[in-house]
CSV table of C-alpha atoms in Angstrom, one decimal:
chain,number,residue,atom,x,y,z
B,1,UNK,CA,59.9,-20.0,20.3
B,2,UNK,CA,60.9,-21.6,17.0
B,3,UNK,CA,64.2,-20.6,15.7
B,4,UNK,CA,63.9,-21.0,11.8
B,5,UNK,CA,67.9,-20.5,11.3
B,6,UNK,CA,70.6,-21.3,14.1
B,7,UNK,CA,73.4,-19.9,11.8
B,8,UNK,CA,72.1,-16.8,10.0
B,9,UNK,CA,75.8,-15.2,9.5
B,10,UNK,CA,76.9,-18.6,8.3
B,11,UNK,CA,74.6,-19.1,6.1
B,12,UNK,CA,75.4,-15.4,4.2
B,13,UNK,CA,78.5,-16.8,4.1
B,14,UNK,CA,77.9,-20.0,2.5
B,15,UNK,CA,78.5,-21.9,5.4
B,16,UNK,CA,76.5,-24.7,6.7
B,17,UNK,CA,78.2,-25.4,9.8
B,18,UNK,CA,80.7,-22.2,11.1
B,19,UNK,CA,79.5,-18.8,12.0
B,20,UNK,CA,81.3,-15.9,11.4
B,21,UNK,CA,83.6,-16.4,13.9
B,22,UNK,CA,84.1,-19.9,13.0
B,23,UNK,CA,83.2,-21.9,15.4
B,24,UNK,CA,81.4,-25.2,14.4
B,25,UNK,CA,77.5,-24.6,15.8
B,26,UNK,CA,76.8,-28.5,15.8
B,27,UNK,CA,79.8,-28.7,18.9
B,28,UNK,CA,78.7,-25.1,20.9
B,29,UNK,CA,75.8,-26.6,22.1
B,30,UNK,CA,77.5,-28.1,25.5
B,31,UNK,CA,81.3,-28.3,26.3
B,32,UNK,CA,82.5,-31.6,25.2
B,33,UNK,CA,82.0,-34.8,28.0
B,34,UNK,CA,85.4,-35.8,26.9
B,35,UNK,CA,87.4,-32.6,27.3
B,36,UNK,CA,86.6,-30.3,30.2
B,37,UNK,CA,88.7,-28.0,29.0
B,38,UNK,CA,86.6,-26.5,25.9
B,39,UNK,CA,83.9,-24.4,27.5
B,40,UNK,CA,81.1,-24.2,25.2
B,41,UNK,CA,78.9,-21.6,24.1
B,42,UNK,CA,80.9,-18.8,24.3
B,43,UNK,CA,79.1,-15.6,24.4
B,44,UNK,CA,82.5,-14.6,22.1
B,45,UNK,CA,82.4,-17.8,19.8
B,46,UNK,CA,78.9,-18.8,20.0
B,47,UNK,CA,76.5,-16.1,20.8
B,48,UNK,CA,73.8,-17.9,18.8
B,49,UNK,CA,73.9,-21.2,20.8
B,50,UNK,CA,74.2,-18.8,23.8
B,51,UNK,CA,71.3,-16.5,23.9
B,52,UNK,CA,69.1,-20.1,22.6
B,53,UNK,CA,70.3,-21.9,25.6
B,54,UNK,CA,69.9,-18.4,27.9
B,55,UNK,CA,65.7,-18.5,26.4
B,56,UNK,CA,65.5,-22.1,26.8
B,57,UNK,CA,66.5,-21.8,30.7
B,58,UNK,CA,63.9,-18.8,30.6
B,59,UNK,CA,60.9,-20.4,29.4
B,60,UNK,CA,61.6,-24.0,29.0
B,61,UNK,CA,61.5,-26.1,25.9
B,62,UNK,CA,58.7,-28.2,25.1
B,63,UNK,CA,60.5,-30.4,22.2
B,64,UNK,CA,63.5,-30.1,20.4
B,65,UNK,CA,63.2,-30.8,17.0
B,66,UNK,CA,66.5,-31.0,14.5
B,67,UNK,CA,65.7,-29.8,10.5
B,68,UNK,CA,68.9,-29.8,9.0
B,69,UNK,CA,70.9,-29.3,6.5
B,70,UNK,CA,74.3,-31.7,5.1
B,71,UNK,CA,76.6,-30.1,2.4
B,72,UNK,CA,76.7,-34.5,1.6
B,73,UNK,CA,72.7,-34.3,1.4
B,74,UNK,CA,71.3,-31.8,-1.3
B,75,UNK,CA,67.8,-31.4,0.8
B,76,UNK,CA,66.8,-30.3,4.1
B,77,UNK,CA,65.4,-32.9,6.8
B,78,UNK,CA,65.4,-34.0,10.3
B,79,UNK,CA,67.9,-36.0,12.0
B,80,UNK,CA,65.2,-37.9,13.9
B,81,UNK,CA,65.2,-38.8,17.4
B,82,UNK,CA,61.8,-39.7,17.6
B,83,UNK,CA,62.2,-39.5,21.4
B,84,UNK,CA,58.7,-40.2,22.5
B,85,UNK,CA,55.5,-41.2,20.8
B,86,UNK,CA,54.2,-36.9,20.9
B,87,UNK,CA,58.0,-36.3,20.0
B,88,UNK,CA,57.0,-38.5,16.6
B,89,UNK,CA,53.0,-37.2,16.0
B,90,UNK,CA,55.0,-33.6,16.3
B,91,UNK,CA,57.8,-34.4,14.2
B,92,UNK,CA,55.1,-36.1,11.7
B,93,UNK,CA,52.9,-32.6,11.5
B,94,UNK,CA,56.0,-30.3,11.2
B,95,UNK,CA,57.6,-32.6,7.8
B,96,UNK,CA,54.3,-32.2,6.6
B,97,UNK,CA,53.8,-28.6,6.8
B,98,UNK,CA,57.3,-28.1,5.6
B,99,UNK,CA,56.9,-30.3,3.0
B,100,UNK,CA,54.2,-27.9,1.4
B,101,UNK,CA,56.0,-24.7,2.4
B,102,UNK,CA,59.2,-25.6,1.0
B,103,UNK,CA,60.8,-27.7,-1.7
B,104,UNK,CA,64.0,-28.1,-0.3
B,105,UNK,CA,62.6,-30.1,2.6
B,106,UNK,CA,61.8,-33.9,2.0
B,107,UNK,CA,61.2,-37.0,4.0
B,108,UNK,CA,63.5,-39.5,2.5
B,109,UNK,CA,67.1,-38.5,2.6
B,110,UNK,CA,69.0,-37.8,5.8
B,111,UNK,CA,71.6,-39.4,8.4
B,112,UNK,CA,71.5,-43.0,8.1
B,113,UNK,CA,71.2,-44.5,12.0
B,114,UNK,CA,74.5,-45.9,11.4
B,115,UNK,CA,76.7,-43.1,9.8
B,116,UNK,CA,78.6,-41.1,12.4
B,117,UNK,CA,77.2,-37.8,11.4
B,118,UNK,CA,74.2,-39.6,13.6
B,119,UNK,CA,75.4,-39.7,16.2
B,120,UNK,CA,73.8,-37.6,19.6
B,121,UNK,CA,74.9,-34.3,19.0
B,122,UNK,CA,75.6,-31.7,21.8
B,123,UNK,CA,72.7,-30.3,21.1
B,124,UNK,CA,70.3,-33.2,22.1
B,125,UNK,CA,73.0,-33.5,24.8
B,126,UNK,CA,72.7,-30.3,26.6
B,127,UNK,CA,68.9,-30.5,26.0
B,128,UNK,CA,68.8,-33.8,28.0
B,129,UNK,CA,71.1,-32.9,30.7
B,130,UNK,CA,69.8,-29.9,31.7
B,131,UNK,CA,65.9,-30.5,30.5
B,132,UNK,CA,65.0,-34.6,31.0
B,133,UNK,CA,61.5,-33.9,31.0
B,134,UNK,CA,61.7,-32.7,27.0
B,135,UNK,CA,59.1,-34.8,24.8
B,136,UNK,CA,58.0,-36.2,27.4
């Protein structure tokens, strides 16, 4: 499955990170590893992530590639993980296709590896916890 927009209701409202419920979807993929009191995702607060993870559990996940947008970077870009040579090749193929199809996508800009924004987000934490074979 490909999810073209994880945040459709937030996007319509001009929100990059939060959905209509006000939840930052970048933080809704798994309970915070440092805080066991924050339960995520929940059907009430982040139904988008809840249902994506339900489908991933049901069908499996072969690759997890994050095409991202950020209010500080006026373009769409990959949050590159390149966990394996196979994922790197998939990112390259998808990147070339997106360059042809979308004038807002580019390969030069993105998070610097040292940037706080480049920390492995909870989507990758959840992905690695549930499916350690992803990308192999």
